[in-house]
XYZ file of N, CA, C and O in Angstrom:
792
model
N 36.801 -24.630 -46.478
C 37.921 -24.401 -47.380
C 38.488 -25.752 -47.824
O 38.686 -26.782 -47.180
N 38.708 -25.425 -49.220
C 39.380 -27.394 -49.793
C 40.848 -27.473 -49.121
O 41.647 -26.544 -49.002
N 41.021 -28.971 -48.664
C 41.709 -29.349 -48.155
C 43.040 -29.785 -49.178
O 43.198 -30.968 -49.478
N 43.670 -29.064 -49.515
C 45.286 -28.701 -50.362
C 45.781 -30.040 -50.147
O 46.157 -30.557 -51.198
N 45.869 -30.573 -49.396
C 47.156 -31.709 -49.381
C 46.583 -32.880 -50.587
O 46.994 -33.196 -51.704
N 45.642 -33.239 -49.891
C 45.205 -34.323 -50.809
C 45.641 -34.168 -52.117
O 46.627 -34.785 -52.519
N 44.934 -33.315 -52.911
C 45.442 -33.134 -54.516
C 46.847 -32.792 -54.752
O 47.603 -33.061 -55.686
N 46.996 -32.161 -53.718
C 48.723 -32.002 -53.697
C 49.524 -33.180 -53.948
O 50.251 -33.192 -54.942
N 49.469 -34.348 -53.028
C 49.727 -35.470 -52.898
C 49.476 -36.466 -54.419
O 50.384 -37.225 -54.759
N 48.202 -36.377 -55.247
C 47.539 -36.972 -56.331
C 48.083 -36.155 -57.344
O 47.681 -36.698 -58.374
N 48.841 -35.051 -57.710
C 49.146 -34.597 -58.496
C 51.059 -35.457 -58.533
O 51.640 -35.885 -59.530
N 51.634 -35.434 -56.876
C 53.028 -36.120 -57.325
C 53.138 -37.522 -57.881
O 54.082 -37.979 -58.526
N 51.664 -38.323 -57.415
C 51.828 -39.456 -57.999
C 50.904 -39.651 -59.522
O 50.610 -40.672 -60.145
N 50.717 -38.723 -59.691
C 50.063 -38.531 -61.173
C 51.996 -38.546 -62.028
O 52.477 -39.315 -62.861
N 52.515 -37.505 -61.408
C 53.995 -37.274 -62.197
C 54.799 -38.302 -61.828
O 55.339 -39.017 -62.672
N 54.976 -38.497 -60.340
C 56.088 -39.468 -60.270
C 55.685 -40.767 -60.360
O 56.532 -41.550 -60.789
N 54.778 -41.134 -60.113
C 54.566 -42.554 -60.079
C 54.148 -42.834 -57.608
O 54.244 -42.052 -56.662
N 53.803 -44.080 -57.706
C 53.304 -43.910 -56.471
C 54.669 -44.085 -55.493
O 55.714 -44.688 -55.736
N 54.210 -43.231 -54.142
C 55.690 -43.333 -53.295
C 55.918 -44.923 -52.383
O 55.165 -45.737 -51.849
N 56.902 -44.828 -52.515
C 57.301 -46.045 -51.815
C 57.985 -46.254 -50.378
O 58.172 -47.258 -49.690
N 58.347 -44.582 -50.170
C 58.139 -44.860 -48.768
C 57.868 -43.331 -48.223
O 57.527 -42.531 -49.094
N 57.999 -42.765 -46.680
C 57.398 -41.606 -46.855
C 57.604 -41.058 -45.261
O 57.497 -41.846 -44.321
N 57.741 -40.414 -45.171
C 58.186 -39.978 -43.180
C 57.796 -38.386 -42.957
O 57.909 -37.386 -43.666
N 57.239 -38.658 -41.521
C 56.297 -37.012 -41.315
C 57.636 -36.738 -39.956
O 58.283 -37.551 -39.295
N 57.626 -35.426 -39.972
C 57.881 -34.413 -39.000
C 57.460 -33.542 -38.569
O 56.756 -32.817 -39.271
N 57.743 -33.186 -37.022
C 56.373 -32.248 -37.026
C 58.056 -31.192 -36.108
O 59.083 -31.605 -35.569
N 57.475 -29.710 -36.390
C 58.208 -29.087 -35.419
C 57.232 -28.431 -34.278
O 56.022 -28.577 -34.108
N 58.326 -27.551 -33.464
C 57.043 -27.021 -32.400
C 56.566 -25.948 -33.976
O 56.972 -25.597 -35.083
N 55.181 -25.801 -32.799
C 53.869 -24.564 -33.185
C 54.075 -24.656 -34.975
O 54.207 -23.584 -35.565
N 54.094 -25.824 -35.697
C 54.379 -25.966 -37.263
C 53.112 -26.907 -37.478
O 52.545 -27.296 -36.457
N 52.728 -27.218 -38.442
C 52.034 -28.388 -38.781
C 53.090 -29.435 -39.314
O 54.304 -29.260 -39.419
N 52.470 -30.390 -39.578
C 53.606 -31.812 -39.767
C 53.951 -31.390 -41.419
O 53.321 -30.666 -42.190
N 54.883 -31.958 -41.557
C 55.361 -32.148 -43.144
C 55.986 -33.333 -42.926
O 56.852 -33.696 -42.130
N 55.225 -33.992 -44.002
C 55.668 -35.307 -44.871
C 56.725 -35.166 -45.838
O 56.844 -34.118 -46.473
N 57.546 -36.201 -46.006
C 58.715 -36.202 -47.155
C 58.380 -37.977 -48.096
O 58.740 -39.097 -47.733
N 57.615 -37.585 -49.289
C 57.798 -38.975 -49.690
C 58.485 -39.123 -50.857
O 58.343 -38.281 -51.743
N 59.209 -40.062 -51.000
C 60.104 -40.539 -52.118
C 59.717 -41.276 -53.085
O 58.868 -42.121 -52.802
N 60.223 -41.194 -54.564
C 59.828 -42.138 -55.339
C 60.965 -42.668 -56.464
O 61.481 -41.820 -57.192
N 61.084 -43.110 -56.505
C 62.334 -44.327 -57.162
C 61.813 -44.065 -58.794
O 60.646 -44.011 -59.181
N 62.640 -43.969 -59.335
C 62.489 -44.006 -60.979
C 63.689 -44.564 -61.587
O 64.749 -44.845 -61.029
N 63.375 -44.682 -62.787
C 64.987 -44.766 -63.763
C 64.445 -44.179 -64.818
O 63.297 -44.189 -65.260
N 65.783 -43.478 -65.289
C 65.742 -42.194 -66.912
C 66.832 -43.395 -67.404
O 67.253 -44.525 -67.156
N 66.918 -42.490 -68.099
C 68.351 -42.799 -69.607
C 69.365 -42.997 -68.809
O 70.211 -43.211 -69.677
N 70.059 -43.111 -67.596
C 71.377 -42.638 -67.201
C 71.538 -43.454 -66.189
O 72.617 -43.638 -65.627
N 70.291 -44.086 -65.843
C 70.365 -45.245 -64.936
C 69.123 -44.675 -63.763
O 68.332 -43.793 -64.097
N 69.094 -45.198 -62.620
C 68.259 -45.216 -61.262
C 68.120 -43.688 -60.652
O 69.133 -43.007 -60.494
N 67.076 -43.290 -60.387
C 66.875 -41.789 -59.297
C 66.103 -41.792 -58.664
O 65.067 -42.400 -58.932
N 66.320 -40.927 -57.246
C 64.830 -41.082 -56.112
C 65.124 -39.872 -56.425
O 66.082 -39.185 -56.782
N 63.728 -39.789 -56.125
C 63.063 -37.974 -56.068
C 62.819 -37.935 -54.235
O 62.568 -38.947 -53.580
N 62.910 -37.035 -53.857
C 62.010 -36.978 -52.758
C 61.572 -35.097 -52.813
O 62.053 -34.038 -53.218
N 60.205 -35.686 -52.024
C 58.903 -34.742 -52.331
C 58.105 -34.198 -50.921
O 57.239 -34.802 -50.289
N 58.611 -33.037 -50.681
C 57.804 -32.537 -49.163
C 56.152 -32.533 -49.453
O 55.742 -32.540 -50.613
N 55.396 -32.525 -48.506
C 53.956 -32.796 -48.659
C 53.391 -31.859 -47.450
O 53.107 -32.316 -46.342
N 53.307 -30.927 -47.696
C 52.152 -30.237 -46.101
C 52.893 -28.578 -46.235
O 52.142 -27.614 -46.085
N 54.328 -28.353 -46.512
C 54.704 -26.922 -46.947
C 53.260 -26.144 -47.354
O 52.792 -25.254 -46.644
N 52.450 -26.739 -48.946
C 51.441 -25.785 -49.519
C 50.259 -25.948 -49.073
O 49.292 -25.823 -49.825
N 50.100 -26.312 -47.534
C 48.898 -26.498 -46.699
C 48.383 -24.853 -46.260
O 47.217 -24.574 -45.981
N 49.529 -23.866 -46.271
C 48.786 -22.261 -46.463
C 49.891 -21.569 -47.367
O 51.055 -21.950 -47.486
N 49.343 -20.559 -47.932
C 50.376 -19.692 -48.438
C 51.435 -18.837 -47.794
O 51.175 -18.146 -46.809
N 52.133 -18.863 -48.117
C 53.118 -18.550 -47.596
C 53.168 -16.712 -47.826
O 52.909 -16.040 -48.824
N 53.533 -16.381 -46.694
C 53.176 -14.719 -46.347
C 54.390 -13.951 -46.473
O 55.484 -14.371 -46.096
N 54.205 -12.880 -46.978
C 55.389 -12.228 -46.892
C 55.648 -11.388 -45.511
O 54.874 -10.753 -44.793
N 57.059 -11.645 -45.431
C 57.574 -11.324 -43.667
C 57.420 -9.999 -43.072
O 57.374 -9.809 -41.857
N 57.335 -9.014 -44.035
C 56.684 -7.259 -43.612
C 55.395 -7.424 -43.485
O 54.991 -6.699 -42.575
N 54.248 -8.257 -44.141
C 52.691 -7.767 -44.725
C 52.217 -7.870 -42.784
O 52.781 -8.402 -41.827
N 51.205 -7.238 -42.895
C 50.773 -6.537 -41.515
C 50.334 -8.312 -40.750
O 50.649 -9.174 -39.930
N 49.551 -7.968 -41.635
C 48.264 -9.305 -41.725
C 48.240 -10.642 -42.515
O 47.933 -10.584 -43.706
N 48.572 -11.980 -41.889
C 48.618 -13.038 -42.729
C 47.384 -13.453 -43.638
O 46.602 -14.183 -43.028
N 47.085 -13.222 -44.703
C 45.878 -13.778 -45.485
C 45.807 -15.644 -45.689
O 46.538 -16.441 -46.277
N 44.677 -15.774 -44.963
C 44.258 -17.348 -44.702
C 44.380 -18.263 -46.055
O 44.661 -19.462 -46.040
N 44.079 -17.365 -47.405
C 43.848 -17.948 -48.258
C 44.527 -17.224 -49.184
O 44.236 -16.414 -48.304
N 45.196 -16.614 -50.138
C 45.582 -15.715 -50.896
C 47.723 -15.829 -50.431
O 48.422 -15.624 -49.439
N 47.884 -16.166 -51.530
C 49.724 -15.896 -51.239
C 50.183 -17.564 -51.692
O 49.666 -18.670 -51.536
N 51.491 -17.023 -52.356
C 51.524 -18.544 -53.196
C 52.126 -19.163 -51.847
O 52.508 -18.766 -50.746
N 51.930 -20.915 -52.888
C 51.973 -21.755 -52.055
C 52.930 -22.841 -52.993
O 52.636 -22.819 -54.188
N 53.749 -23.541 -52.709
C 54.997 -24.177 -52.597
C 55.156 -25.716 -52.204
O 54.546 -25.908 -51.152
N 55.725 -26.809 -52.651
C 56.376 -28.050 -52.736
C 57.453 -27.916 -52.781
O 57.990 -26.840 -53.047
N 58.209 -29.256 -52.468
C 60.080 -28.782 -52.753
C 60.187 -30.457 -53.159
O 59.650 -31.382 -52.550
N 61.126 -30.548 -54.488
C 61.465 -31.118 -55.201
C 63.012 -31.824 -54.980
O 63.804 -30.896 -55.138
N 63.545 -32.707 -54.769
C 64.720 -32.958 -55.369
C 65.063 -34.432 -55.471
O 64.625 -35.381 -54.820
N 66.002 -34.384 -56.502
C 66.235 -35.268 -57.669
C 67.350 -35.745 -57.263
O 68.193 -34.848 -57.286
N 67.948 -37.134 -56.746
C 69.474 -37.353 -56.879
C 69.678 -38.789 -57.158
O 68.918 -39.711 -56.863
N 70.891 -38.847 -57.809
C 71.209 -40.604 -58.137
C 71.060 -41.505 -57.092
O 71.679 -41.379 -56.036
N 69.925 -42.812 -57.417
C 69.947 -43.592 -56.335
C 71.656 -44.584 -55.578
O 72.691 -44.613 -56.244
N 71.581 -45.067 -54.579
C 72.673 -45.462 -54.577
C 73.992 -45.195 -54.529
O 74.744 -46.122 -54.228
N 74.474 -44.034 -54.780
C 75.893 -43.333 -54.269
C 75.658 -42.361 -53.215
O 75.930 -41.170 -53.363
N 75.166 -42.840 -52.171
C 75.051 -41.412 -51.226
C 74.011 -42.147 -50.118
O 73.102 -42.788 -50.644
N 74.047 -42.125 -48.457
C 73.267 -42.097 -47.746
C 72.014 -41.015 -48.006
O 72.121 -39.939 -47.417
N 71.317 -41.138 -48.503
C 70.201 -39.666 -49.208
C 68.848 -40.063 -48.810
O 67.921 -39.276 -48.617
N 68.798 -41.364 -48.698
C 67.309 -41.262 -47.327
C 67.564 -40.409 -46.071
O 66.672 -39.861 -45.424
N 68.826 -40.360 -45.809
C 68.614 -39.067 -44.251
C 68.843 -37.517 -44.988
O 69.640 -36.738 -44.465
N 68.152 -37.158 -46.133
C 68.230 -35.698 -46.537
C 66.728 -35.362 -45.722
O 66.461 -34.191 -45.455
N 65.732 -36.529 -45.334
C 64.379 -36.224 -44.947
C 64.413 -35.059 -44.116
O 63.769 -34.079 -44.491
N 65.045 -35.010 -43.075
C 64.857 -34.355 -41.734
C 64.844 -32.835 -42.267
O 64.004 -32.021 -41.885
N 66.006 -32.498 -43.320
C 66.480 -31.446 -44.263
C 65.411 -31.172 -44.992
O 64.995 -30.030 -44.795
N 64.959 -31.639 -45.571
C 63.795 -31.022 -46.556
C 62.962 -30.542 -45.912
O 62.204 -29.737 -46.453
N 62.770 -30.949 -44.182
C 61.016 -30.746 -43.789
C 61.650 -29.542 -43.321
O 61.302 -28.383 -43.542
N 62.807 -30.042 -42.519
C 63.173 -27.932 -42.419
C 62.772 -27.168 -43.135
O 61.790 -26.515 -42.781
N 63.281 -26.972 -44.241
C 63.236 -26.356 -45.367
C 61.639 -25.871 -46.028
O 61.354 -24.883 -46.705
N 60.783 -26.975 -45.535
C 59.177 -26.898 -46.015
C 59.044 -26.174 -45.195
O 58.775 -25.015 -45.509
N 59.157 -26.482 -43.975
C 59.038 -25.382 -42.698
C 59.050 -24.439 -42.973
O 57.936 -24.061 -43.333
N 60.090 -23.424 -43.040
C 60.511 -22.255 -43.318
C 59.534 -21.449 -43.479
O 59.495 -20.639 -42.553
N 58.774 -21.314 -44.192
C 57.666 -20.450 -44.201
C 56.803 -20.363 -42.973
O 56.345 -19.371 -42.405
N 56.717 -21.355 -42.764
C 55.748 -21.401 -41.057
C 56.968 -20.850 -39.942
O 56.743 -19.861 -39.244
N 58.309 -21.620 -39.855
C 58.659 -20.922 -38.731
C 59.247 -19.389 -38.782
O 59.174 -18.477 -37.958
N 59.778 -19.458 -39.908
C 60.464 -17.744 -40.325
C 59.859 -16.937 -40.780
O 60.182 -15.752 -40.858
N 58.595 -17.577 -41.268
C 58.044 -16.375 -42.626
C 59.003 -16.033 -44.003
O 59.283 -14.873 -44.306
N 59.251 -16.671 -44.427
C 59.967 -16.740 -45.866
C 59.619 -16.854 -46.558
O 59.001 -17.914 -46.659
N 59.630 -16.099 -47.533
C 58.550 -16.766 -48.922
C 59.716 -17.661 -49.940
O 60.729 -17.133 -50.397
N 59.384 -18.886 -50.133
C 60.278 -19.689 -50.682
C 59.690 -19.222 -52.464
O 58.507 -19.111 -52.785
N 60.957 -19.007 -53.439
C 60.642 -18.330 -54.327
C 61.721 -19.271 -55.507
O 62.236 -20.263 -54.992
N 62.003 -19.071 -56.705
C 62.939 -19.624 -57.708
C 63.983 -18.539 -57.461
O 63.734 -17.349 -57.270
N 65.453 -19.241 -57.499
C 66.461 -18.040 -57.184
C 66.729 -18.548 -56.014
O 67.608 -19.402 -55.896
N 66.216 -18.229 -55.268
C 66.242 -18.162 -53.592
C 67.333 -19.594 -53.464
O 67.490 -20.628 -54.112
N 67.953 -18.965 -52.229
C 69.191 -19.726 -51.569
C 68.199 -20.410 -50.196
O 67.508 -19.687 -49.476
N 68.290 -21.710 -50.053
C 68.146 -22.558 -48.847
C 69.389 -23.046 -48.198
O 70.286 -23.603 -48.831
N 69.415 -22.853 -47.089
C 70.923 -23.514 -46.169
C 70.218 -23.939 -44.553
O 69.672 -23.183 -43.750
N 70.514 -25.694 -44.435
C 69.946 -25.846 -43.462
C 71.572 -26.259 -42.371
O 71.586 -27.200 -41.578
N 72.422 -25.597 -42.536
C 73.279 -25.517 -41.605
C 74.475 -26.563 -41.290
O 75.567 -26.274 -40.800
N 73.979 -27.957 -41.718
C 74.705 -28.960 -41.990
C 74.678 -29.775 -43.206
O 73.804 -29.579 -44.050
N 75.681 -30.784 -43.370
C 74.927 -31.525 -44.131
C 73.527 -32.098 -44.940
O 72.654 -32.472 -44.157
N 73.228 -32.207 -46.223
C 71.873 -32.503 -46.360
C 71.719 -33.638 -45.954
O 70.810 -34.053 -45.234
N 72.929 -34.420 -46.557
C 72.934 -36.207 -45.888
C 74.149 -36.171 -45.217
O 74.838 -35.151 -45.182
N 74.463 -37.226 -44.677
C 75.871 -38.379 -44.222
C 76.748 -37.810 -45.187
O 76.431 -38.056 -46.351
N 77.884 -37.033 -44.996
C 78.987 -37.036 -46.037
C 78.719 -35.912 -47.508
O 79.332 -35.383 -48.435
N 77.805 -35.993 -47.106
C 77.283 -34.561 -48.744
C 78.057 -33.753 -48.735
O 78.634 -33.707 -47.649
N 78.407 -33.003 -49.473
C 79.385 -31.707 -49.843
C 78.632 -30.622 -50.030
O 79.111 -29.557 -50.419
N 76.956 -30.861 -49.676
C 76.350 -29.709 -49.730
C 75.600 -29.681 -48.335
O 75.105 -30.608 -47.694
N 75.689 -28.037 -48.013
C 74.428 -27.814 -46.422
C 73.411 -26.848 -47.306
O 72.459 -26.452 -46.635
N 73.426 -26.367 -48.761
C 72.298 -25.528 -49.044
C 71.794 -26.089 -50.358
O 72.354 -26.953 -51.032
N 70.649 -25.467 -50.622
C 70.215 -25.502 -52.333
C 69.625 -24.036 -53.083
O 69.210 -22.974 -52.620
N 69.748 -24.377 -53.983
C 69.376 -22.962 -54.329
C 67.886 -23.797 -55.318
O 67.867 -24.911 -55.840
N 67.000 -22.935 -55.280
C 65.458 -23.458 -55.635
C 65.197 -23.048 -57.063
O 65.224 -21.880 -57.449
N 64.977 -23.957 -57.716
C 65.065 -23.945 -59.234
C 63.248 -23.341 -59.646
O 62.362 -23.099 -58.827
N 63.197 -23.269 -60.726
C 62.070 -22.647 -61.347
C 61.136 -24.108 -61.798
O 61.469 -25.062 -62.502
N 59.871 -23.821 -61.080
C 59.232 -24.981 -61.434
C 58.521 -25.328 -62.985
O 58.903 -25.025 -64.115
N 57.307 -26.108 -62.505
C 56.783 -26.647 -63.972
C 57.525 -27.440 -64.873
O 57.280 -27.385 -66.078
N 58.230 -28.025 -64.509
C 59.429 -29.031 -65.431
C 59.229 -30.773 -65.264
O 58.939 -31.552 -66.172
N 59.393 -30.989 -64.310
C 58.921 -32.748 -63.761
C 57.396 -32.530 -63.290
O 56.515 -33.049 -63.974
N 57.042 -31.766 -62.123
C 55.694 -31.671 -61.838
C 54.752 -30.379 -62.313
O 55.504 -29.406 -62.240
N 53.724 -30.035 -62.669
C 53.093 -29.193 -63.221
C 52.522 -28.179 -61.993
O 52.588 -28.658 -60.861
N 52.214 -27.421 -62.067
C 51.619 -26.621 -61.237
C 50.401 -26.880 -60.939
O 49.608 -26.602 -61.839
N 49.806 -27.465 -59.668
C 48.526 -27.513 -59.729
C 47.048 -26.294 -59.244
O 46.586 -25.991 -58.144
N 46.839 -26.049 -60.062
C 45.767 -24.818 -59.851
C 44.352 -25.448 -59.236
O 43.520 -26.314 -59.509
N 44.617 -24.496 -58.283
C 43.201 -24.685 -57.333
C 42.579 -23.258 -57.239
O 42.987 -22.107 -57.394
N 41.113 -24.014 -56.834
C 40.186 -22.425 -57.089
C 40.195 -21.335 -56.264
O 40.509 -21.542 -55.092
N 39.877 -20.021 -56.665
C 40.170 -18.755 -56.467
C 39.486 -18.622 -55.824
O 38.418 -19.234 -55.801
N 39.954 -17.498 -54.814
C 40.859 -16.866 -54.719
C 42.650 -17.337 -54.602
O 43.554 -16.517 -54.763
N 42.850 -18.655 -54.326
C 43.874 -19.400 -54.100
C 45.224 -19.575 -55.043
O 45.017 -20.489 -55.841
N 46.228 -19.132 -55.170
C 47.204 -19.726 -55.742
C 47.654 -21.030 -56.237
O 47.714 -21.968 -55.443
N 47.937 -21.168 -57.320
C 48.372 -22.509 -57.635
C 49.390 -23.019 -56.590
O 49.993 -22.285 -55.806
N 49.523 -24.489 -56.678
C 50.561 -24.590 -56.010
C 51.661 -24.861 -56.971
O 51.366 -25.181 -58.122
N 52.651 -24.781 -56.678
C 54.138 -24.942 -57.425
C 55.075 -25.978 -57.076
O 55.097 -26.074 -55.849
N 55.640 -26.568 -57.474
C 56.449 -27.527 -57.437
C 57.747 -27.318 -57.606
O 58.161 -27.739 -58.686
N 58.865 -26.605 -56.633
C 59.800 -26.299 -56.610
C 61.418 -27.191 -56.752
O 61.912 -27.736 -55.765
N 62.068 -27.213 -58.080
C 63.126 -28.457 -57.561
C 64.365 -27.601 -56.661
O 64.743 -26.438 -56.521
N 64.658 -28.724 -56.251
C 66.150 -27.978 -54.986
C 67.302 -28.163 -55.713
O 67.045 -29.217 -56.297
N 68.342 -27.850 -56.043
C 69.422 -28.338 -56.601
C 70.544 -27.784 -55.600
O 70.807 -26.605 -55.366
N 71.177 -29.013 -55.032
C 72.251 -28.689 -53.978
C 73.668 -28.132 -54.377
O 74.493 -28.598 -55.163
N 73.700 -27.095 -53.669
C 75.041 -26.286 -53.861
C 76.336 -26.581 -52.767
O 76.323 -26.785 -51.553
N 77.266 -26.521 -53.593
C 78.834 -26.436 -52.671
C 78.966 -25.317 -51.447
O 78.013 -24.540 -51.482
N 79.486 -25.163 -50.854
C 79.798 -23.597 -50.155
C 80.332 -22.742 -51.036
O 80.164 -21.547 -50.791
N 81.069 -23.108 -52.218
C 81.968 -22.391 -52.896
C 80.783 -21.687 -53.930
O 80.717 -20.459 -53.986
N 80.105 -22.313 -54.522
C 78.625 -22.122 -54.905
C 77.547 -21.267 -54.804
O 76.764 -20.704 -55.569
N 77.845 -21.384 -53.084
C 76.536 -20.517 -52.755
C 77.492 -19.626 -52.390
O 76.763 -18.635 -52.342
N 78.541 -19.231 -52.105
C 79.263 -17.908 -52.109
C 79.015 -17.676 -52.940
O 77.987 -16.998 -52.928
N 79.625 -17.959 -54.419
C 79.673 -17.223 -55.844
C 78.607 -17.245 -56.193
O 78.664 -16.484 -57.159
N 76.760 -17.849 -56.061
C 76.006 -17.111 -56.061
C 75.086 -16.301 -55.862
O 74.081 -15.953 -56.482
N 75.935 -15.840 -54.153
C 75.496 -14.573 -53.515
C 75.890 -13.425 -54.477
O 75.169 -12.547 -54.952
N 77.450 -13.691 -54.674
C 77.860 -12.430 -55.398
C 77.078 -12.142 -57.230
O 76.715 -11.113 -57.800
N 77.090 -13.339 -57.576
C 76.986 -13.194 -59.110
C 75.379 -13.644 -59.338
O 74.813 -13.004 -60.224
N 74.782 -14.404 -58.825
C 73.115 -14.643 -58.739
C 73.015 -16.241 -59.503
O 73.878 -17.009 -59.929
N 72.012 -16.279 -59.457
C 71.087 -17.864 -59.654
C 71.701 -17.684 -60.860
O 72.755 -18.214 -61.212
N 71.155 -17.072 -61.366
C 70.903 -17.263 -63.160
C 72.602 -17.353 -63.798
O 72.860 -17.955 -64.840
N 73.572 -16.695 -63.019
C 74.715 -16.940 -63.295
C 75.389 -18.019 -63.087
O 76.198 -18.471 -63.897
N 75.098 -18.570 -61.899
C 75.470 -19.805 -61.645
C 74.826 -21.017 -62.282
O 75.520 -22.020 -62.446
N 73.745 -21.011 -62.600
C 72.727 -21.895 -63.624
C 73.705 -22.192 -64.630
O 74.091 -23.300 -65.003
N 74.134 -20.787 -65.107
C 74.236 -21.004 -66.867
C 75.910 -21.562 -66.610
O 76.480 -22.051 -67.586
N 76.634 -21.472 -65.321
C 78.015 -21.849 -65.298
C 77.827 -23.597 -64.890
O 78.798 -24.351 -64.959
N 76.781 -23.967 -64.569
C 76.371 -25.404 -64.349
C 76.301 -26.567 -65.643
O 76.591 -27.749 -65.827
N 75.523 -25.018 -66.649
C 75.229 -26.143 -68.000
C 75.834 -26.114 -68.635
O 75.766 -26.998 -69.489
N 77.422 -24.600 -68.796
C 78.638 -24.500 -69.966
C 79.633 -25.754 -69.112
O 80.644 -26.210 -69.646
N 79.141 -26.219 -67.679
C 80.781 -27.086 -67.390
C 80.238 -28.416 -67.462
O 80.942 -29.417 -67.335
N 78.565 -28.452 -67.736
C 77.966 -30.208 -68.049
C 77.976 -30.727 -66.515
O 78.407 -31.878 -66.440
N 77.682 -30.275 -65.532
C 77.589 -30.216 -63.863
C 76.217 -31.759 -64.109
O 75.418 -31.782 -65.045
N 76.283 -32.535 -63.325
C 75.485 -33.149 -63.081
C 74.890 -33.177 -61.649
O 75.392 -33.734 -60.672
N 73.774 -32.504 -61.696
C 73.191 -32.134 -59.910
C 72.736 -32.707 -59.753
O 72.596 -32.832 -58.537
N 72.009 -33.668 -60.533
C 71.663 -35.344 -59.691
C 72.835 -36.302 -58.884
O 72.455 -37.019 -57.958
N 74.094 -36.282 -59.232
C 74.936 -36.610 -58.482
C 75.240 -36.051 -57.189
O 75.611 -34.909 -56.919
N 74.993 -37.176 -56.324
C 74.933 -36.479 -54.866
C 76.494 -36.396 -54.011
O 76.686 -35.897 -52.903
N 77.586 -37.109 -54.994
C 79.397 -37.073 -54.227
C 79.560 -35.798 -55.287
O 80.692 -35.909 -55.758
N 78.884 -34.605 -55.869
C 79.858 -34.178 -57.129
C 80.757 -32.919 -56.527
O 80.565 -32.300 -55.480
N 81.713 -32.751 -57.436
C 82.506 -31.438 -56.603
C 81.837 -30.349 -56.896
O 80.774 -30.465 -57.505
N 82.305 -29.121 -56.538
C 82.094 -28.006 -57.104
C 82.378 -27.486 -58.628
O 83.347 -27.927 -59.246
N 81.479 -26.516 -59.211
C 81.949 -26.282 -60.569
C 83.050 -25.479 -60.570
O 83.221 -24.577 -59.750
N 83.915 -25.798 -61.574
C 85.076 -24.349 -61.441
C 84.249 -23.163 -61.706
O 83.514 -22.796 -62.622
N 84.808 -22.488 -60.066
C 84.461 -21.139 -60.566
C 85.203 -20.163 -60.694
O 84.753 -19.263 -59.985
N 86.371 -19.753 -61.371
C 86.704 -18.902 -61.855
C 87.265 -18.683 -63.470
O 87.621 -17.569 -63.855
């Protein structure tokens, strides 16, 4: 069976450019996940991305199905984007590999929509402990590998307030999305407040 990571890996530095630095974790009975980062600048000034690596090493199963299929069931990256420099945000690592985890230790199928909360802080001082998982194909492309196999996907994280992920338990992703882009929310900013929500 082809070995997923590799191209996995050659597809982020096809998009992002090559990483510059990069840290593995392993949990119990998990395989390791890597978190590597890559430094850019847009229009607006400086951004690190950081990029889990080993999450789409199997597909991820859904938590009723009887039987885990070895090969068959999508498979997943996690994305996120924040301003370099205002924020301790090299220690979000430990947070993301959780989060890649998830499927191996819970059985979760990590999906667009979907709420992530790893219980504390993402970094030192953040105002966020969750993200809610954005819809891919936007910075990284989906990379399709051969069948029977799922593409893999490239998921971005965009970190939520508590106030946030309350209001979009009640009201949903797509509501809270569109209340992000009528108030001009910048989620690359890693000090930002919450959006007004009412």
């Amino acid at each position: 069976m082809v070995d997923v990571l590799p191209l996995v890996e050659a597809r982020l530095s096809t998009a992002l450019g090559a990483p510059d630095a990069r840290a593995a974790v392993t949990f119990l009975g998990t395989d390791r996940i890597e978190v590597l980062r890559f430094r850019d600048s847009d229009q607006e000034g400086a951004v690190v991305r950081y990029a889990t690596l080993g999450m789409s090493a199997h597909p991820m199963t859904d938590p009723t199905a009887m039987l885990a299929d070895p090969v068959k069931g999508p498979r997943a990256e996690l994305v996120l984007t924040v301003r370099a420099g205002l924020a301790e945000t090299d220690k979000v690592l430990r947070a993301l590999a959780v989060l890649a985890a998830s499927p191996q230790v819970e059985g979760v199928v990590v999906a667009p929509g979907a709420s992530l909360d790893v219980g504390d802080p993402l970094w030192p001082g953040a105002p966020f402990s969750s993200v809610l998982v954005g819809e891919p194909g936007g910075l990284v492309e989906d990379l399709e590998l051969d069948a029977p196999m799922d593409p893999v996907r490239f998921l971005p994280l965009l970190p939520m307030t508590a106030n946030e992920a309350a209001w979009k338990r009640v009201h949903g992703a797509q509501a809270l999305q569109e209340r992000w882009l009528t108030k001009g929310t910048d989620l690359r900013d890693p000090a930002r407040k919450s959006v007004p929500l009412d």
